[in-house]
mmCIF file of the C-alpha atoms, coordinates in Angstrom:
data_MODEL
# 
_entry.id   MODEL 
# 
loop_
_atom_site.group_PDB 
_atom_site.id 
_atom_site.type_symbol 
_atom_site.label_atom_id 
_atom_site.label_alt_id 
_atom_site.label_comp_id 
_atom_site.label_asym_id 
_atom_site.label_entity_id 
_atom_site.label_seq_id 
_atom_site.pdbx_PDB_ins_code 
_atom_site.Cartn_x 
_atom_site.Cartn_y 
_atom_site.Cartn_z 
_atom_site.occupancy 
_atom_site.B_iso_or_equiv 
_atom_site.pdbx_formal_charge 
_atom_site.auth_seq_id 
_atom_site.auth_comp_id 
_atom_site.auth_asym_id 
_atom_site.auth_atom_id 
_atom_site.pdbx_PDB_model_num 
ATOM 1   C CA . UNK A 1 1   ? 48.519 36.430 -16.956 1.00 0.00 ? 1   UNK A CA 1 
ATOM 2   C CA . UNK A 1 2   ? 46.497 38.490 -19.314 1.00 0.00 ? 2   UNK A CA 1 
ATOM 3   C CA . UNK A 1 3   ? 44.944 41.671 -19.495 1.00 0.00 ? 3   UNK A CA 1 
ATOM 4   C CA . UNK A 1 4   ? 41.307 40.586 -18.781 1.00 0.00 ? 4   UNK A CA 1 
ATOM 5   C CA . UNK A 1 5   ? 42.998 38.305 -15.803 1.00 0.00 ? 5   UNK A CA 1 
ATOM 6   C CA . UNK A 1 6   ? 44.900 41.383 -14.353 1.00 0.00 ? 6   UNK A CA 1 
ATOM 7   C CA . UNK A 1 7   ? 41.493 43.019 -14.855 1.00 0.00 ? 7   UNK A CA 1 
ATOM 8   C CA . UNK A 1 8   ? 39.358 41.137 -13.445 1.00 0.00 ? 8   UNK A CA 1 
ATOM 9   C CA . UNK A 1 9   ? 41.489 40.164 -10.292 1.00 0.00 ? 9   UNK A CA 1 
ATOM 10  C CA . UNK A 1 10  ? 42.441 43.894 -9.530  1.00 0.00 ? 10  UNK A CA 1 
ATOM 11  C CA . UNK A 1 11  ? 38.428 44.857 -9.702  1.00 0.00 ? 11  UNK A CA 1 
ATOM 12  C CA . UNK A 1 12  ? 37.888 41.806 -7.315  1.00 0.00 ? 12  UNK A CA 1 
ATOM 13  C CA . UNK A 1 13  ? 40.527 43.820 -4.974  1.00 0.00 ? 13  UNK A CA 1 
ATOM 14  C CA . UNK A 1 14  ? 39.191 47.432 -5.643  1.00 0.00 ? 14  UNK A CA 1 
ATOM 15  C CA . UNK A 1 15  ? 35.584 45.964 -4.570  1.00 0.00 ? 15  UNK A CA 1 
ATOM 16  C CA . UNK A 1 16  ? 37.182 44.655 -0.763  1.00 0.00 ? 16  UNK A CA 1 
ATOM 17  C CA . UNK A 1 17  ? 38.805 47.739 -0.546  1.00 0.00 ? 17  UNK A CA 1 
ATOM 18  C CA . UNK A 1 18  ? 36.152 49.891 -1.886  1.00 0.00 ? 18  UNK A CA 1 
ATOM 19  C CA . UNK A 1 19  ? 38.106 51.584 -3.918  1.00 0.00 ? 19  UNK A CA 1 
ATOM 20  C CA . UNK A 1 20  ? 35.124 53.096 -6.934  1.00 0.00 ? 20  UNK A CA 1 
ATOM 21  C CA . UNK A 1 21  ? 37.156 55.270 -8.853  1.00 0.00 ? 21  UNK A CA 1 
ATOM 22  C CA . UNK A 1 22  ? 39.539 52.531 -9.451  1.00 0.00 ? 22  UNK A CA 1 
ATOM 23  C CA . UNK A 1 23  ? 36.879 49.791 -9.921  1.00 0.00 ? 23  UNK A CA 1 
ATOM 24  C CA . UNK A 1 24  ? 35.247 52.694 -12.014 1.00 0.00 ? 24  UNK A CA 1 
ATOM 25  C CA . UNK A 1 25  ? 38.249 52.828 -14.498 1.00 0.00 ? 25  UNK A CA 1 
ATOM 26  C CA . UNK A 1 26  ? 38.218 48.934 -14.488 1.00 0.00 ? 26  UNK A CA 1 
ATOM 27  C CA . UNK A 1 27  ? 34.839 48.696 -15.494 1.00 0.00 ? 27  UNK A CA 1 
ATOM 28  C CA . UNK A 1 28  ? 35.540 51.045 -18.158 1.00 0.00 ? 28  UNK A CA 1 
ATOM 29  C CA . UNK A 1 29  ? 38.239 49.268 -19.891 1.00 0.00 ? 29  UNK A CA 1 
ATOM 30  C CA . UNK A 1 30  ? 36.932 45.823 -19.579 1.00 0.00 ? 30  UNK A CA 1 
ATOM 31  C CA . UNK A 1 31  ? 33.678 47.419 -21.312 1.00 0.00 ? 31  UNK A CA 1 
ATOM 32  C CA . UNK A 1 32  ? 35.963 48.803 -24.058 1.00 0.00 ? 32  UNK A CA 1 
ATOM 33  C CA . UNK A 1 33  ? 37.882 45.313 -24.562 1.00 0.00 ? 33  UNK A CA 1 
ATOM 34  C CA . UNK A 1 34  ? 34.659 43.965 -24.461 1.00 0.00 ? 34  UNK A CA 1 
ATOM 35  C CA . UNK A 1 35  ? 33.382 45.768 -27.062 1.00 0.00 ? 35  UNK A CA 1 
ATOM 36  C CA . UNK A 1 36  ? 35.961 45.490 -29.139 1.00 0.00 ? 36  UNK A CA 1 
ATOM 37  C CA . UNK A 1 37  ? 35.482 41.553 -28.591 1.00 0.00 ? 37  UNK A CA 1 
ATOM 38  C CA . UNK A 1 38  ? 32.373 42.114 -30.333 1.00 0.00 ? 38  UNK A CA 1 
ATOM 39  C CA . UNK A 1 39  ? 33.426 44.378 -32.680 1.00 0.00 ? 39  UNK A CA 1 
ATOM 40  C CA . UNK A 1 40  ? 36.029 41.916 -34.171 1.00 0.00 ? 40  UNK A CA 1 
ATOM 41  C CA . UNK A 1 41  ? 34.339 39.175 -33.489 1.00 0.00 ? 41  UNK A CA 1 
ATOM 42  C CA . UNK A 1 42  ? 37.129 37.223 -31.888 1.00 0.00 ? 42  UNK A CA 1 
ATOM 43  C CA . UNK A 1 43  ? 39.334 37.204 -28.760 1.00 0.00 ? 43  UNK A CA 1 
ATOM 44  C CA . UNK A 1 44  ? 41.486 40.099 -28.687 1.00 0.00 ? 44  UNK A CA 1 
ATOM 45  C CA . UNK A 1 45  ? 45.620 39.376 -29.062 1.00 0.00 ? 45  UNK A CA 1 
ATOM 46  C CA . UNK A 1 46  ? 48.010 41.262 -26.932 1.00 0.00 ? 46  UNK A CA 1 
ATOM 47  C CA . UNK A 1 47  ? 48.735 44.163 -29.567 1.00 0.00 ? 47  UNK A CA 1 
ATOM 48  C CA . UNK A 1 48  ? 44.933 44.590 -29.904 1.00 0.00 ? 48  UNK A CA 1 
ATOM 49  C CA . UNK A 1 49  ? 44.213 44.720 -26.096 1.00 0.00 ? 49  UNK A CA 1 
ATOM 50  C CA . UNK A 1 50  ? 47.814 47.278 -25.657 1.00 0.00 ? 50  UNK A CA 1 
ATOM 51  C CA . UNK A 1 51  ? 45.357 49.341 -29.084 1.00 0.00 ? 51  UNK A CA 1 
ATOM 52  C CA . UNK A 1 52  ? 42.225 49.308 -26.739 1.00 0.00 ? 52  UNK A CA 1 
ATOM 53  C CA . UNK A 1 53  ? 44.328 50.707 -23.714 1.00 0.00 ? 53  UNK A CA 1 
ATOM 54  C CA . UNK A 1 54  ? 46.208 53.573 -25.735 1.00 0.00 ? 54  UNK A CA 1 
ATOM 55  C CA . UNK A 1 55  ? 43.084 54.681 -27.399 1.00 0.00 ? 55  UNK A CA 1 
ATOM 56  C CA . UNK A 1 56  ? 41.269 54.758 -23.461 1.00 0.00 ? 56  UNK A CA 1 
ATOM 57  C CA . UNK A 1 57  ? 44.087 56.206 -22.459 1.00 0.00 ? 57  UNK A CA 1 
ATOM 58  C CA . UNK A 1 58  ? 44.414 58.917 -25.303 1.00 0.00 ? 58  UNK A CA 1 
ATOM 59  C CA . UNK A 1 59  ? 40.802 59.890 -24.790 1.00 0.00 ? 59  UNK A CA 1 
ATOM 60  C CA . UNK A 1 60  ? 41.865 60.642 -21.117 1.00 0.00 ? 60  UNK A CA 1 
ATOM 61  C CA . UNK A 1 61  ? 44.751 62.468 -21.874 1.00 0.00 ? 61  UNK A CA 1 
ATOM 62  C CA . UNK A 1 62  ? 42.840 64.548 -23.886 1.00 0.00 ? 62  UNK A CA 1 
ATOM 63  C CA . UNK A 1 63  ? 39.941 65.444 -21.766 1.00 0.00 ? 63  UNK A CA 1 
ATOM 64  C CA . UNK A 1 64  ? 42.691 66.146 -19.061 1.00 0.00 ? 64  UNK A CA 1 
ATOM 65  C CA . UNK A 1 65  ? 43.897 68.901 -21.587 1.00 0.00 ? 65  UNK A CA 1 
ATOM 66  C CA . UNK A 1 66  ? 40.566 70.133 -21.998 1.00 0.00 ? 66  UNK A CA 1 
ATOM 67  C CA . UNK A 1 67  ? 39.752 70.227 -18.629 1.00 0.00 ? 67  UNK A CA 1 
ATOM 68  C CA . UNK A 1 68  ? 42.802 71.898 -17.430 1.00 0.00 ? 68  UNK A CA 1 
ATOM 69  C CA . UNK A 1 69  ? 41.931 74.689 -20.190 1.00 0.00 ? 69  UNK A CA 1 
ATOM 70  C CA . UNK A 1 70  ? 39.023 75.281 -19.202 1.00 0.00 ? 70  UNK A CA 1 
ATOM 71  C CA . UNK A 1 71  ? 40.620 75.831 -15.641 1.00 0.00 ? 71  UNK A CA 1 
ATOM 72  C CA . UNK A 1 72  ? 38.157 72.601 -14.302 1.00 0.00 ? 72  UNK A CA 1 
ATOM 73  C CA . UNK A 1 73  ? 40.814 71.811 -11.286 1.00 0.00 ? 73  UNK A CA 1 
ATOM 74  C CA . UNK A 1 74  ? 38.095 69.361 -9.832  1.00 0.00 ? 74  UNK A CA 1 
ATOM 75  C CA . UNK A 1 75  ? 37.525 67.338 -12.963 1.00 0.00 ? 75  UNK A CA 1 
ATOM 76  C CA . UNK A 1 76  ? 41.404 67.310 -13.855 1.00 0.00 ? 76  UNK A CA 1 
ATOM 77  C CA . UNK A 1 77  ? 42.200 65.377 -10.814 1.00 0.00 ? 77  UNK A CA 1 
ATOM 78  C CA . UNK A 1 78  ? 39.926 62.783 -11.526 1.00 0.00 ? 78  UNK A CA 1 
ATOM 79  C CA . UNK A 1 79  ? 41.260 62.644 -15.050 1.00 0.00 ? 79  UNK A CA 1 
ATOM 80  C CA . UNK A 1 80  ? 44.653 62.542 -13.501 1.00 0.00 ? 80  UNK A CA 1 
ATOM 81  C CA . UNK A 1 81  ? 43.362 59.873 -11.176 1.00 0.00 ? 81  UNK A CA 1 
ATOM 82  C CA . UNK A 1 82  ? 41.873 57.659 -13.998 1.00 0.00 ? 82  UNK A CA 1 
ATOM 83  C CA . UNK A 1 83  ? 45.011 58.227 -16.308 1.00 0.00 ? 83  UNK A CA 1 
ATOM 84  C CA . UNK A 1 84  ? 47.261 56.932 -13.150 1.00 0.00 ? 84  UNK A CA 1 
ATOM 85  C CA . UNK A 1 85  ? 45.256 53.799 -13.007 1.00 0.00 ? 85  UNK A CA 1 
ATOM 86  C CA . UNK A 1 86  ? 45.357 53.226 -16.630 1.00 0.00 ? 86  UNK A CA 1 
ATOM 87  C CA . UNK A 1 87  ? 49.107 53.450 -16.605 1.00 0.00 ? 87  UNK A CA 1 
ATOM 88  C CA . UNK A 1 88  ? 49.274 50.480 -14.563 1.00 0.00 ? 88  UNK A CA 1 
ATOM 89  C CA . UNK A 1 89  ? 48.207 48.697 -17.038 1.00 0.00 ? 89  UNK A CA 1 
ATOM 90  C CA . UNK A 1 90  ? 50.445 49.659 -19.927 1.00 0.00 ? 90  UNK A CA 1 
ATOM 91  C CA . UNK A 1 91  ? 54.320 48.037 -20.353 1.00 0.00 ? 91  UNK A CA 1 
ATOM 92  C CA . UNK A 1 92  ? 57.070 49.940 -19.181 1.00 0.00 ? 92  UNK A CA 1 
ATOM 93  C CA . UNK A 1 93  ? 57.356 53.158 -21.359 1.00 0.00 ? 93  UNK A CA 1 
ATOM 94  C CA . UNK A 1 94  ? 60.657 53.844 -23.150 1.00 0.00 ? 94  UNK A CA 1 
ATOM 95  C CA . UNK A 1 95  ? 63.179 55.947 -21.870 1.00 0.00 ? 95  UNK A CA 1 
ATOM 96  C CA . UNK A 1 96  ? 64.222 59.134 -23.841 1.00 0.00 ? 96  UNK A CA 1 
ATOM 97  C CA . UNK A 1 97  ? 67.447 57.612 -24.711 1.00 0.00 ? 97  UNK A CA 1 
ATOM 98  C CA . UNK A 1 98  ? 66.059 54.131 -25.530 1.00 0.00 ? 98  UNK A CA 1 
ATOM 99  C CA . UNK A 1 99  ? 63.379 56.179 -27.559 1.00 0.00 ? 99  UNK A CA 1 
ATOM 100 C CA . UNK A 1 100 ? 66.137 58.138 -29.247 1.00 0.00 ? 100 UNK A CA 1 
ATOM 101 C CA . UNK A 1 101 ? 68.315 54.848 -30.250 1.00 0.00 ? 101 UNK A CA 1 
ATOM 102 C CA . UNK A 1 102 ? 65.542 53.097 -32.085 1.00 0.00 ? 102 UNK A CA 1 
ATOM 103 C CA . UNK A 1 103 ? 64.769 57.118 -33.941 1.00 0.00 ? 103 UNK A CA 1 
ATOM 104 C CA . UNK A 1 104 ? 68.177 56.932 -34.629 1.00 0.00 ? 104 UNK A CA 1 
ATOM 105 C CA . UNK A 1 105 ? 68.157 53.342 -36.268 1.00 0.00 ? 105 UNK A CA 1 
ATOM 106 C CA . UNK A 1 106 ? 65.225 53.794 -38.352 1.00 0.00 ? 106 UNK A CA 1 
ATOM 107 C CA . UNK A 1 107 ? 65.923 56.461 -39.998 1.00 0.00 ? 107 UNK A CA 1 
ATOM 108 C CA . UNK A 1 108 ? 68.845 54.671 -41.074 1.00 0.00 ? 108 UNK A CA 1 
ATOM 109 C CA . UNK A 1 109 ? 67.077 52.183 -41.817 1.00 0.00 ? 109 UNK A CA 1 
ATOM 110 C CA . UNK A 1 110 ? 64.552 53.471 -44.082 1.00 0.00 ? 110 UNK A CA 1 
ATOM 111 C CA . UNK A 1 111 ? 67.515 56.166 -45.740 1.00 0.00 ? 111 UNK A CA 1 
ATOM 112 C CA . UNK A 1 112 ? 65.420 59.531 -44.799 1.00 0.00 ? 112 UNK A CA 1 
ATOM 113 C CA . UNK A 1 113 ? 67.176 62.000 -45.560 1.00 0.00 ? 113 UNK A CA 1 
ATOM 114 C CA . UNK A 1 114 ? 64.836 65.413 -44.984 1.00 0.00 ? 114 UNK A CA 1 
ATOM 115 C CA . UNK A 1 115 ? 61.146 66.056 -43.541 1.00 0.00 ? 115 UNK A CA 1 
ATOM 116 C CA . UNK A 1 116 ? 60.023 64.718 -46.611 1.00 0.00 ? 116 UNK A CA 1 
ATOM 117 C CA . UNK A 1 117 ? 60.558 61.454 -45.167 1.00 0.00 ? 117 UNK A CA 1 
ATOM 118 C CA . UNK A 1 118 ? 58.594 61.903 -42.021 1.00 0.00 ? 118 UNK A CA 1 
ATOM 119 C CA . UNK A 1 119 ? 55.745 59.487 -42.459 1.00 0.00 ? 119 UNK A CA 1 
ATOM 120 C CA . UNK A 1 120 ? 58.099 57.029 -44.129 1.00 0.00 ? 120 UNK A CA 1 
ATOM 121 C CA . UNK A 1 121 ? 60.070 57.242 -40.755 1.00 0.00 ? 121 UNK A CA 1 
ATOM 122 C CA . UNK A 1 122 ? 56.925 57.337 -38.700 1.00 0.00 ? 122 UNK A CA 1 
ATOM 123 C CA . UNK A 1 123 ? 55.345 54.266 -40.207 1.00 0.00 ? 123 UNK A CA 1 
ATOM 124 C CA . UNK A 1 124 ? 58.610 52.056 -39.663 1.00 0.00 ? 124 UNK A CA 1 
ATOM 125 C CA . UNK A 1 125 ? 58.830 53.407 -35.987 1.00 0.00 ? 125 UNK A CA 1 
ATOM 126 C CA . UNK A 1 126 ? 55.620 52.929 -34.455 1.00 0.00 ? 126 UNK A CA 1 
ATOM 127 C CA . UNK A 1 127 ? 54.555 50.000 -34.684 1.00 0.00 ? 127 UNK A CA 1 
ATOM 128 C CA . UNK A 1 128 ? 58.262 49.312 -32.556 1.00 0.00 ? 128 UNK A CA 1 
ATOM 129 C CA . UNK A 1 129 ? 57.489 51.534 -29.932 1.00 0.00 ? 129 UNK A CA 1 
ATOM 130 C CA . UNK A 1 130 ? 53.227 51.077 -30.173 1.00 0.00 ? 130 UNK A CA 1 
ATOM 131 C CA . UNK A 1 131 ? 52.173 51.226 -26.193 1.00 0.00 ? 131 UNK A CA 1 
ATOM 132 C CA . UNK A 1 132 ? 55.460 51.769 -25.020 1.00 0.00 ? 132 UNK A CA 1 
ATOM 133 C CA . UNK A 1 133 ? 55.818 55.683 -26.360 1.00 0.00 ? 133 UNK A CA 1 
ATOM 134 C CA . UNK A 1 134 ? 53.443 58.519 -26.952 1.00 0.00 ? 134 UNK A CA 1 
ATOM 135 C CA . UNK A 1 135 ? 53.293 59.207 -30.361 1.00 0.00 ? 135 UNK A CA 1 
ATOM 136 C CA . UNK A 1 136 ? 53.436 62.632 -30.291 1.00 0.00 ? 136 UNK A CA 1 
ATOM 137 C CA . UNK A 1 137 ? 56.455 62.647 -28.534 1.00 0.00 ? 137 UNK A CA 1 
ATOM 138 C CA . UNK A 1 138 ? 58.347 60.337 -31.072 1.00 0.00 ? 138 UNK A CA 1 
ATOM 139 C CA . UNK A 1 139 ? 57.140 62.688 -33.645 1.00 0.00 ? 139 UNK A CA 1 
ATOM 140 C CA . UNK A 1 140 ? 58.963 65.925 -31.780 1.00 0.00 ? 140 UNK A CA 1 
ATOM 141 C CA . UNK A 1 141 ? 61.973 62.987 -31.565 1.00 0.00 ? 141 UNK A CA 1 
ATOM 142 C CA . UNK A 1 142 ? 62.047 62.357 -35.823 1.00 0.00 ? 142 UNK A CA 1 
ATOM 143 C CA . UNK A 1 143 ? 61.201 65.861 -36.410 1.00 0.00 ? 143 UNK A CA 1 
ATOM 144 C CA . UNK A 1 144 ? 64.350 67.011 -34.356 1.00 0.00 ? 144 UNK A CA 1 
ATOM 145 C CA . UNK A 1 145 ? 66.755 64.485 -36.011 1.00 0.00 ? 145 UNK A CA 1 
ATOM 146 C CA . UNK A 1 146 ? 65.389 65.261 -39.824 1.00 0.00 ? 146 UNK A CA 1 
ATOM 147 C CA . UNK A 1 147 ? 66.123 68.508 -39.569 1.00 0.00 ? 147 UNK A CA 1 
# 
């Protein structure tokens, strides 16, 4: 099943149940894959639909930061809330171990020997782990094993 089928059948639900801040978040990301439909100007493959969901799911994750500095408790949960739904839509993330293994193997792989190497490393690795890891995490994960 794809990700506009899973879409489109879970909003069906969240309207019977009346559930709007998950039909909210639905609405949302079919409007993003949408316009990114348009955008490209074809149907969107599996690694484009998994871009459109990080990047919606980045934005939240970064208002959620925001909000929580700014010591909004009210609008965090909702974030938190939104981010939650989101995740249900994303494959299974990495463990840390799994996530170490494949850090491990690449730089191997691409002979990085310092810091120097970092984007080198970083360039191999993500598009391995792309949906399935936060990047910013994988960076701590290089940065620890090229020092």
């Amino acid at each position: 099943m794809s990700l506009l089928e899973r879409l489109t059948d879970d909003m069906k639900q969240a309207m019977k149940d009346k559930d709007k801040e998950k039909l909210s978040v639905i609405r949302m990301v079919k409007a993003a894959l949408q316009n990114e439909v348009i955008k490209l100007g074809h149907d969107l493959s599996e690694e484009e639909e998994l871009t459109v969901l990080n990047r919606e799911l980045k934005q939240r994750k970064d208002s959620l930061l925001e909000f929580e500095n700014a010591g909004r408790s009210d609008l965090a949960d909702k974030i938190k809330l939104e981010i939650e739904i989101l995740m249900n839509y994303m494959p299974k993330q990495l463990t840390e171990e799994e996530l170490e293994e494949i850090v491990k193997q690449t730089i191997s792989e691409v002979n990085a020997t310092s810091k120097a190497d970092m984007g080198k490393v970083m360039g191999a690795i993500m598009p391995k782990v792309k949906g399935k890891a936060d990047g910013s995490f994988v960076n701590r994960l290089v940065m620890k094993h090229l020092s």
